[in-house]
């Protein structure tokens, strides 16, 4: 069978990497509020919305990125040792290519992969205790399902995506548009509801025959008349508490948040138990991506970190965290400290339990005297992605056992009674303020004296 010949233009587009780029995602929307919101156009987004583009070194020297026109070296290769760009527009009104650096999300991904952390399903962390929620991988067969997965028939199966929308996160216009869509599907929905009612009547009839000792093989299919079906519909419409689970199951809607306590005594549409893979999704909505977001594909943290000198270790090498915001009091409450781990903002879990004498310098209050900013060593223990695509990382302060094999220590501020390292050693010279060692200074002095003697001999001989 002869293959169809393609035109040169079609062949060019088929092999072009530029046309293989996925379409841009929508930017995350901030929740509506009446307060003043301070935003920055250049701030890093919680998740990438455009694909990152790299080019080989041979093409980078010519500024060739596979786009419509070459990109200037001043903004790419001369600005970074490993340039990565994202394209906002291939051709603007001014006939230029609008691009920017994509190193923010790319480097964050590389830093996160160096942590060797498996992804977990989101779970609420209780800061009052030191007990972390149990790790549950989003790749397990009983939770890694959508509305079209075959594993939903298994008992206790969960899913992270439903066919219907999350009603609690819709605006009024979106909700009315969805109602119009449901009205157009009324004949199909009534047919499914009739089949569901027939299956319910059949199960009740078989249960009754089994209790009476009748032969189940002799039972035929239950025939539901139109009158009985209409009576069933009237019963559901009169009881919202019973109609709610039927609607959620018929339209395949994710469960909404829990009903407030002040409405428990009133009539409302009861929702069935959530089928989402995590209970946090019932509060914040189903995830917009896979619960792992493609950051890691390992299922557990059962790894052995082999030290070249001390052998297998119970903890991985600690990671240095930078304190972004120390602890403080806001509206009469003590706020948690915020630290940066691998480009991810992390709430310090131990900040509420630290004693002021044992906490790292700069954690209780801002201290500008610490060289390079306040930092301390942490051990990441849990990572997850919420429904908005933001990375949630939990970490504990690294213990002395985890830091000992690598010779790591937290910074200790010198006190009035502390003795410097120069005074503790056997050296008999005062350290120079410019950082140069006395040996290099004396060597440089001898070289200068030799040059002076050589110059004097030359002058005398002449």
Short mmCIF file of C-alpha atoms in Angstrom, two decimals:
data_model
loop_
_atom_site.label_atom_id
_atom_site.label_comp_id
_atom_site.label_asym_id
_atom_site.label_seq_id
_atom_site.Cartn_x
_atom_site.Cartn_y
_atom_site.Cartn_z
CA UNK A 1 0.00 0.00 0.00
CA UNK A 2 1.48 3.31 -1.11
CA UNK A 3 1.76 6.04 1.47
CA UNK A 4 0.12 9.41 0.85
CA UNK A 5 2.58 12.06 -0.27
CA UNK A 6 2.69 15.26 1.71
CA UNK A 7 3.35 18.68 0.37
CA UNK A 8 6.56 20.44 1.44
CA UNK A 9 4.60 22.80 3.68
CA UNK A 10 2.68 19.96 5.34
CA UNK A 11 5.89 18.00 5.85
CA UNK A 12 7.54 21.06 7.40
CA UNK A 13 4.69 21.60 9.85
CA UNK A 14 4.56 17.90 10.69
CA UNK A 15 8.23 17.82 11.68
CA UNK A 16 8.25 21.24 13.37
CA UNK A 17 8.78 21.23 17.11
CA UNK A 18 7.23 24.66 17.34
CA UNK A 19 3.81 23.41 16.23
CA UNK A 20 4.10 20.52 18.71
CA UNK A 21 4.08 22.93 21.66
CA UNK A 22 0.96 22.57 23.83
CA UNK A 23 -1.41 25.48 24.15
CA UNK A 24 -0.97 27.83 27.09
CA UNK A 25 -2.94 27.23 30.27
CA UNK A 26 -5.03 29.89 31.93
CA UNK A 27 -3.39 31.79 34.76
CA UNK A 28 -4.59 31.00 38.28
CA UNK A 29 -7.28 33.38 39.43
CA UNK A 30 -7.20 35.03 42.80
CA UNK A 31 -10.31 34.60 44.94
CA UNK A 32 -12.67 37.60 44.80
CA UNK A 33 -12.24 39.93 47.75
CA UNK A 34 -13.07 43.50 48.68
CA UNK A 35 -9.65 44.06 50.22
CA UNK A 36 -6.76 45.69 48.43
CA UNK A 37 -4.66 43.07 46.67
CA UNK A 38 -1.03 43.85 45.86
CA UNK A 39 0.15 41.83 42.87
CA UNK A 40 3.25 41.82 40.73
CA UNK A 41 3.27 41.16 36.99
CA UNK A 42 6.78 39.72 37.21
CA UNK A 43 6.13 37.41 40.18
CA UNK A 44 6.56 33.68 39.66
CA UNK A 45 3.24 31.93 39.09
CA UNK A 46 2.27 28.99 41.31
CA UNK A 47 2.49 26.64 38.30
CA UNK A 48 3.81 27.03 34.74
CA UNK A 49 1.33 28.00 32.04
CA UNK A 50 3.64 27.76 29.00
CA UNK A 51 6.16 25.16 27.89
CA UNK A 52 9.89 25.79 28.34
CA UNK A 53 12.10 25.79 25.24
CA UNK A 54 15.79 24.86 25.10
CA UNK A 55 18.15 24.70 22.14
CA UNK A 56 21.47 22.87 21.51
CA UNK A 57 24.73 24.71 22.02
CA UNK A 58 25.45 24.73 18.29
CA UNK A 59 22.17 26.49 17.58
CA UNK A 60 22.47 28.74 20.64
CA UNK A 61 25.65 30.31 19.25
CA UNK A 62 23.63 31.51 16.24
CA UNK A 63 20.61 32.51 18.31
CA UNK A 64 18.52 29.82 16.63
CA UNK A 65 15.71 28.58 18.89
CA UNK A 66 13.55 27.09 16.15
CA UNK A 67 11.28 30.13 16.13
CA UNK A 68 10.33 32.59 13.46
CA UNK A 69 13.38 34.75 14.09
CA UNK A 70 16.59 34.37 16.15
CA UNK A 71 16.63 35.60 19.73
CA UNK A 72 19.26 38.12 20.86
CA UNK A 73 22.25 36.74 22.72
CA UNK A 74 22.21 39.64 25.19
CA UNK A 75 18.93 38.34 26.67
CA UNK A 76 19.69 34.61 26.41
CA UNK A 77 23.21 33.17 26.24
CA UNK A 78 25.03 36.18 27.73
CA UNK A 79 22.54 36.54 30.56
CA UNK A 80 22.60 32.92 31.75
CA UNK A 81 24.96 29.98 31.46
CA UNK A 82 22.02 27.70 30.66
CA UNK A 83 19.31 29.79 29.01
CA UNK A 84 15.71 28.51 28.92
CA UNK A 85 12.90 30.63 27.47
CA UNK A 86 9.13 30.59 27.17
CA UNK A 87 7.38 32.28 24.26
CA UNK A 88 4.45 34.57 25.00
CA UNK A 89 3.85 35.56 21.37
CA UNK A 90 5.62 34.45 18.19
CA UNK A 91 4.94 37.67 16.34
CA UNK A 92 3.63 40.89 17.87
CA UNK A 93 2.43 44.10 16.24
CA UNK A 94 5.98 45.44 16.43
CA UNK A 95 7.30 42.36 14.52
CA UNK A 96 9.22 41.00 17.50
CA UNK A 97 9.05 37.71 19.42
CA UNK A 98 7.83 38.22 22.96
CA UNK A 99 9.74 35.83 25.22
CA UNK A 100 11.00 35.63 28.77
CA UNK A 101 13.17 33.39 30.89
CA UNK A 102 11.63 30.09 32.03
CA UNK A 103 14.35 29.28 34.55
CA UNK A 104 12.04 29.98 37.50
CA UNK A 105 9.89 26.85 37.11
CA UNK A 106 12.60 24.77 35.42
CA UNK A 107 15.15 25.28 38.19
CA UNK A 108 12.46 24.71 40.82
CA UNK A 109 11.65 21.37 39.20
CA UNK A 110 15.30 20.35 39.22
CA UNK A 111 15.69 21.37 42.86
CA UNK A 112 12.57 19.41 43.81
CA UNK A 113 13.82 16.30 42.02
CA UNK A 114 17.06 16.51 43.99
CA UNK A 115 15.02 16.11 47.19
CA UNK A 116 13.97 12.56 46.11
CA UNK A 117 10.50 13.13 47.52
CA UNK A 118 7.49 11.01 46.47
CA UNK A 119 4.22 12.78 45.86
CA UNK A 120 1.42 12.24 48.37
CA UNK A 121 -2.27 12.97 48.33
CA UNK A 122 -3.00 16.27 50.11
CA UNK A 123 -3.92 15.95 53.74
CA UNK A 124 -4.46 18.48 56.48
CA UNK A 125 -1.47 18.91 58.79
CA UNK A 126 -2.13 19.49 62.47
CA UNK A 127 0.51 21.90 63.76
CA UNK A 128 -0.41 21.21 67.38
CA UNK A 129 1.18 17.75 67.24
CA UNK A 130 4.30 16.33 65.65
CA UNK A 131 2.41 13.46 64.00
CA UNK A 132 2.36 13.74 60.22
CA UNK A 133 -0.45 12.27 58.09
CA UNK A 134 0.21 8.88 56.59
CA UNK A 135 1.72 8.88 53.12
CA UNK A 136 -0.68 7.77 50.39
CA UNK A 137 0.62 7.66 46.84
CA UNK A 138 -1.66 9.05 44.10
CA UNK A 139 -0.50 6.20 41.82
CA UNK A 140 -2.22 3.45 43.78
CA UNK A 141 -4.82 1.60 41.65
CA UNK A 142 -7.69 2.30 44.04
CA UNK A 143 -7.25 6.11 43.90
CA UNK A 144 -5.68 6.76 40.47
CA UNK A 145 -9.00 6.81 38.58
CA UNK A 146 -11.08 9.23 36.54
CA UNK A 147 -14.74 9.03 35.53
CA UNK A 148 -13.74 6.78 32.59
CA UNK A 149 -11.40 4.40 34.43
CA UNK A 150 -12.18 0.71 34.55
CA UNK A 151 -11.07 0.43 38.18
CA UNK A 152 -14.15 2.25 39.50
CA UNK A 153 -16.00 -1.07 39.67
CA UNK A 154 -13.69 -2.33 42.40
CA UNK A 155 -14.95 -2.05 46.00
CA UNK A 156 -13.66 1.05 47.80
CA UNK A 157 -12.35 2.65 44.59
CA UNK A 158 -11.72 6.41 44.64
CA UNK A 159 -11.23 8.92 41.85
CA UNK A 160 -9.66 12.33 41.47
CA UNK A 161 -11.83 13.57 38.58
CA UNK A 162 -15.59 13.46 37.97
CA UNK A 163 -17.52 13.99 34.74
CA UNK A 164 -19.52 16.86 36.24
CA UNK A 165 -18.20 20.19 37.54
CA UNK A 166 -17.59 21.19 41.13
CA UNK A 167 -20.67 23.28 41.89
CA UNK A 168 -19.14 24.99 44.92
CA UNK A 169 -16.46 26.59 42.73
CA UNK A 170 -18.73 27.88 39.98
CA UNK A 171 -19.94 31.42 39.54
CA UNK A 172 -23.62 32.18 39.02
CA UNK A 173 -23.18 32.51 35.25
CA UNK A 174 -21.33 29.20 35.04
CA UNK A 175 -23.99 27.49 37.12
CA UNK A 176 -26.83 28.73 34.87
CA UNK A 177 -24.90 27.62 31.79
CA UNK A 178 -24.52 24.16 33.31
CA UNK A 179 -28.27 24.07 34.08
CA UNK A 180 -29.03 24.77 30.41
CA UNK A 181 -26.72 21.91 29.47
CA UNK A 182 -28.50 19.55 31.87
CA UNK A 183 -31.93 20.55 30.49
CA UNK A 184 -30.80 19.57 27.00
CA UNK A 185 -29.86 16.13 28.33
CA UNK A 186 -33.19 15.54 30.11
CA UNK A 187 -34.34 12.52 28.00
CA UNK A 188 -31.03 10.68 28.54
CA UNK A 189 -31.01 11.49 32.26
CA UNK A 190 -34.60 10.22 32.71
CA UNK A 191 -33.65 7.02 30.94
CA UNK A 192 -30.69 6.50 33.30
CA UNK A 193 -32.87 7.30 36.29
CA UNK A 194 -35.45 4.73 35.15
CA UNK A 195 -32.75 2.07 34.83
CA UNK A 196 -31.49 2.97 38.29
CA UNK A 197 -34.98 2.67 39.76
CA UNK A 198 -35.51 -0.67 38.03
CA UNK A 199 -32.24 -2.01 39.44
CA UNK A 200 -33.27 -0.81 42.89
CA UNK A 201 -36.66 -2.54 42.66
CA UNK A 202 -35.01 -5.74 41.41
CA UNK A 203 -32.58 -5.79 44.32
CA UNK A 204 -35.40 -5.25 46.82
CA UNK A 205 -37.43 -8.04 45.23
CA UNK A 206 -34.50 -10.49 45.35
CA UNK A 207 -33.80 -9.59 48.97
CA UNK A 208 -37.45 -10.22 49.87
CA UNK A 209 -37.48 -13.56 48.01
CA UNK A 210 -34.28 -14.61 49.73
CA UNK A 211 -35.75 -13.82 53.15
CA UNK A 212 -38.90 -15.86 52.31
CA UNK A 213 -36.91 -18.86 51.06
CA UNK A 214 -38.10 -18.60 47.45
CA UNK A 215 -36.17 -19.77 44.40
CA UNK A 216 -34.15 -16.85 43.05
CA UNK A 217 -33.73 -18.45 39.61
CA UNK A 218 -37.46 -18.41 39.06
CA UNK A 219 -37.64 -14.65 39.51
CA UNK A 220 -38.02 -12.71 36.31
CA UNK A 221 -37.04 -9.12 35.55
CA UNK A 222 -39.05 -6.46 37.28
CA UNK A 223 -41.22 -4.40 34.96
CA UNK A 224 -41.72 -0.81 36.12
CA UNK A 225 -44.77 0.94 34.75
CA UNK A 226 -44.91 4.60 33.82
CA UNK A 227 -47.26 5.30 36.71
CA UNK A 228 -44.85 3.82 39.25
CA UNK A 229 -41.94 5.74 37.78
CA UNK A 230 -43.82 9.06 37.93
CA UNK A 231 -44.78 8.35 41.55
CA UNK A 232 -41.08 7.71 42.29
CA UNK A 233 -40.18 11.08 40.72
CA UNK A 234 -42.79 12.89 42.83
CA UNK A 235 -41.39 11.24 45.95
CA UNK A 236 -37.89 12.45 45.14
CA UNK A 237 -39.02 16.00 44.39
CA UNK A 238 -40.85 16.21 47.70
CA UNK A 239 -37.80 15.09 49.71
CA UNK A 240 -34.60 17.06 48.91
CA UNK A 241 -32.67 14.97 51.42
CA UNK A 242 -33.28 11.85 49.27
CA UNK A 243 -33.01 13.65 45.92
CA UNK A 244 -29.51 14.94 46.60
CA UNK A 245 -27.61 11.61 46.40
CA UNK A 246 -29.58 10.65 43.27
CA UNK A 247 -28.65 13.91 41.49
CA UNK A 248 -24.98 13.68 42.46
CA UNK A 249 -24.74 10.09 41.26
CA UNK A 250 -26.75 10.66 38.08
CA UNK A 251 -24.72 13.71 36.98
CA UNK A 252 -21.45 12.36 38.44
CA UNK A 253 -20.79 15.48 40.51
CA UNK A 254 -18.00 15.71 43.10
CA UNK A 255 -19.18 16.15 46.66
CA UNK A 256 -19.35 19.74 47.95
CA UNK A 257 -17.94 20.95 51.30
CA UNK A 258 -19.66 19.97 54.51
CA UNK A 259 -22.95 21.65 55.38
CA UNK A 260 -22.55 24.43 57.98
CA UNK A 261 -23.84 23.58 61.43
CA UNK A 262 -26.41 26.40 61.35
CA UNK A 263 -28.21 24.74 58.40
CA UNK A 264 -28.40 21.21 59.77
CA UNK A 265 -31.95 21.70 61.04
CA UNK A 266 -33.15 23.01 57.66
CA UNK A 267 -34.00 21.17 54.45
CA UNK A 268 -31.11 20.87 52.03
CA UNK A 269 -29.94 18.56 49.26
CA UNK A 270 -27.86 15.92 50.97
CA UNK A 271 -24.73 14.84 49.08
CA UNK A 272 -23.38 11.28 49.22
CA UNK A 273 -20.05 10.38 50.71
CA UNK A 274 -17.15 11.77 48.75
CA UNK A 275 -15.56 9.52 46.14
CA UNK A 276 -12.56 11.78 45.72
CA UNK A 277 -9.16 10.31 46.45
CA UNK A 278 -8.49 12.83 49.23
CA UNK A 279 -10.82 14.43 51.74
CA UNK A 280 -9.14 17.81 51.11
CA UNK A 281 -10.54 17.82 47.57
CA UNK A 282 -14.07 17.96 48.98
CA UNK A 283 -13.18 21.29 50.64
CA UNK A 284 -11.06 22.95 47.96
CA UNK A 285 -12.38 21.16 44.87
CA UNK A 286 -11.03 18.39 42.60
CA UNK A 287 -7.49 18.86 41.29
CA UNK A 288 -7.05 20.54 37.93
CA UNK A 289 -4.19 18.17 37.09
CA UNK A 290 -3.12 14.74 38.22
CA UNK A 291 -2.42 14.75 41.99
CA UNK A 292 1.28 14.20 41.25
CA UNK A 293 1.46 17.01 38.63
CA UNK A 294 4.28 15.05 36.96
CA UNK A 295 6.83 16.15 39.59
CA UNK A 296 7.75 12.65 40.76
CA UNK A 297 6.68 9.12 39.85
CA UNK A 298 8.01 7.22 42.86
CA UNK A 299 5.39 5.61 45.08
CA UNK A 300 7.14 5.61 48.44
CA UNK A 301 10.04 7.10 50.36
CA UNK A 302 11.51 3.69 51.15
CA UNK A 303 15.03 4.60 50.06
CA UNK A 304 18.40 3.92 51.67
CA UNK A 305 20.88 6.79 51.59
CA UNK A 306 24.31 5.22 51.46
CA UNK A 307 27.06 7.43 52.85
CA UNK A 308 30.50 6.69 51.34
CA UNK A 309 32.14 6.60 54.79
CA UNK A 310 29.39 5.79 57.29
CA UNK A 311 27.24 3.45 55.22
CA UNK A 312 23.43 3.41 55.02
CA UNK A 313 21.69 6.30 56.77
CA UNK A 314 18.18 6.57 58.18
CA UNK A 315 17.84 10.14 56.90
CA UNK A 316 18.80 11.71 53.62
CA UNK A 317 21.23 14.60 53.46
CA UNK A 318 19.56 17.65 55.06
CA UNK A 319 18.65 20.60 52.88
CA UNK A 320 19.45 24.19 53.77
CA UNK A 321 16.34 26.34 54.15
CA UNK A 322 16.31 30.12 54.03
CA UNK A 323 14.03 31.90 56.49
CA UNK A 324 11.74 34.14 54.46
CA UNK A 325 9.52 35.33 57.29
CA UNK A 326 10.27 34.82 60.98
CA UNK A 327 7.70 34.13 63.62
CA UNK A 328 5.58 37.02 64.80
CA UNK A 329 2.28 38.06 66.24
CA UNK A 330 -0.58 39.10 63.96
CA UNK A 331 -3.95 40.12 65.41
CA UNK A 332 -3.00 38.68 68.77
CA UNK A 333 -1.98 35.31 67.32
CA UNK A 334 1.44 33.79 66.83
CA UNK A 335 2.04 33.24 63.13
CA UNK A 336 4.18 30.43 61.77
CA UNK A 337 7.57 31.05 60.23
CA UNK A 338 7.98 30.72 56.45
CA UNK A 339 11.12 29.17 54.98
CA UNK A 340 12.25 28.56 51.41
CA UNK A 341 13.29 24.99 50.53
CA UNK A 342 14.36 24.38 46.95
CA UNK A 343 12.45 27.40 45.66
CA UNK A 344 9.25 26.39 47.51
CA UNK A 345 7.78 28.37 50.41
CA UNK A 346 7.30 26.05 53.39
CA UNK A 347 5.61 26.63 56.72
CA UNK A 348 7.96 25.68 59.52
CA UNK A 349 6.27 22.84 61.41
CA UNK A 350 8.58 23.08 64.40
CA UNK A 351 8.31 26.84 64.82
CA UNK A 352 5.46 26.49 67.35
CA UNK A 353 7.36 23.99 69.49
CA UNK A 354 10.86 25.49 69.39
CA UNK A 355 12.21 26.96 72.59
CA UNK A 356 13.65 30.40 72.02
CA UNK A 357 17.09 29.25 73.19
CA UNK A 358 17.09 26.23 70.86
CA UNK A 359 15.60 27.77 67.73
CA UNK A 360 17.89 28.72 64.84
CA UNK A 361 19.03 32.35 64.74
CA UNK A 362 16.65 34.53 62.77
CA UNK A 363 13.61 32.28 63.23
CA UNK A 364 12.04 34.12 66.14
CA UNK A 365 12.73 37.63 64.77
CA UNK A 366 14.49 39.26 61.85
CA UNK A 367 18.23 39.45 62.39
CA UNK A 368 20.24 41.46 59.85
CA UNK A 369 23.59 40.63 61.47
CA UNK A 370 23.62 37.01 60.19
CA UNK A 371 25.99 36.72 57.21
CA UNK A 372 24.10 35.80 54.05
CA UNK A 373 20.72 35.76 55.76
CA UNK A 374 19.20 33.40 58.29
CA UNK A 375 19.30 29.72 57.29
CA UNK A 376 18.99 26.35 58.96
CA UNK A 377 19.00 22.67 57.94
CA UNK A 378 15.75 20.78 57.40
CA UNK A 379 14.65 17.28 56.37
CA UNK A 380 11.73 17.20 53.86
CA UNK A 381 9.15 14.58 54.82
CA UNK A 382 6.04 15.13 52.68
CA UNK A 383 5.12 16.74 49.34
CA UNK A 384 1.73 17.15 47.65
CA UNK A 385 -0.07 19.32 45.10
CA UNK A 386 -3.33 21.04 46.02
CA UNK A 387 -6.31 21.54 43.75
CA UNK A 388 -4.92 24.87 42.46
CA UNK A 389 -1.61 23.34 41.33
CA UNK A 390 0.51 24.71 44.18
CA UNK A 391 3.22 22.54 45.72
CA UNK A 392 2.80 21.85 49.43
CA UNK A 393 6.04 20.77 51.09
CA UNK A 394 6.35 19.80 54.75
CA UNK A 395 9.71 19.56 56.49
CA UNK A 396 11.10 19.12 59.98
CA UNK A 397 14.21 20.64 61.44
CA UNK A 398 17.13 18.29 60.78
CA UNK A 399 18.24 16.37 63.84
CA UNK A 400 21.83 16.07 65.02
CA UNK A 401 21.88 12.44 63.82
CA UNK A 402 20.97 13.50 60.27
CA UNK A 403 23.60 16.28 60.18
CA UNK A 404 26.48 14.42 61.82
CA UNK A 405 27.61 12.23 58.85
CA UNK A 406 27.90 15.27 56.60
CA UNK A 407 29.52 17.61 59.11
CA UNK A 408 26.67 20.13 58.96
CA UNK A 409 25.95 22.63 61.71
CA UNK A 410 23.52 25.51 62.07
CA UNK A 411 24.94 28.99 62.31
CA UNK A 412 25.62 30.10 65.87
CA UNK A 413 25.82 33.77 66.67
CA UNK A 414 28.93 34.78 68.63
CA UNK A 415 28.19 35.94 72.15
CA UNK A 416 30.11 38.26 74.45
CA UNK A 417 31.76 35.31 76.18
CA UNK A 418 32.50 33.25 73.06
CA UNK A 419 36.10 32.63 72.03
CA UNK A 420 37.09 32.92 68.39
CA UNK A 421 38.70 30.07 66.46
CA UNK A 422 41.91 32.07 66.15
CA UNK A 423 42.28 32.22 69.93
CA UNK A 424 41.52 28.50 70.33
CA UNK A 425 44.27 27.38 67.92
CA UNK A 426 48.02 27.29 68.25
CA UNK A 427 48.65 30.13 65.84
CA UNK A 428 50.52 33.15 67.17
CA UNK A 429 49.38 35.82 64.72
CA UNK A 430 46.38 38.06 64.51
CA UNK A 431 44.01 37.32 61.58
CA UNK A 432 44.00 39.98 58.89
CA UNK A 433 40.80 41.92 58.24
CA UNK A 434 41.08 41.51 54.46
CA UNK A 435 40.89 37.70 54.74
CA UNK A 436 44.46 37.03 53.46
CA UNK A 437 46.54 34.61 55.44
CA UNK A 438 49.79 35.78 57.07
CA UNK A 439 51.74 33.15 55.14
CA UNK A 440 50.75 34.64 51.80
CA UNK A 441 51.48 38.14 53.14
CA UNK A 442 54.98 37.18 54.33
CA UNK A 443 55.66 35.38 51.05
CA UNK A 444 54.60 38.45 49.11
CA UNK A 445 56.87 40.59 51.36
CA UNK A 446 59.89 38.34 50.65
CA UNK A 447 59.21 38.54 46.92
CA UNK A 448 59.11 42.34 47.14
CA UNK A 449 62.45 42.41 49.03
CA UNK A 450 64.09 40.17 46.44
CA UNK A 451 62.92 42.42 43.63
CA UNK A 452 64.27 45.46 45.48
CA UNK A 453 67.69 43.81 46.01
CA UNK A 454 67.89 42.83 42.34
CA UNK A 455 67.08 46.38 41.31
CA UNK A 456 69.77 47.82 43.61
CA UNK A 457 72.42 45.47 42.19
CA UNK A 458 71.48 46.50 38.67
CA UNK A 459 71.82 50.17 39.52
CA UNK A 460 75.22 49.68 41.19
CA UNK A 461 76.63 47.68 38.30
CA UNK A 462 75.54 50.33 35.84
#
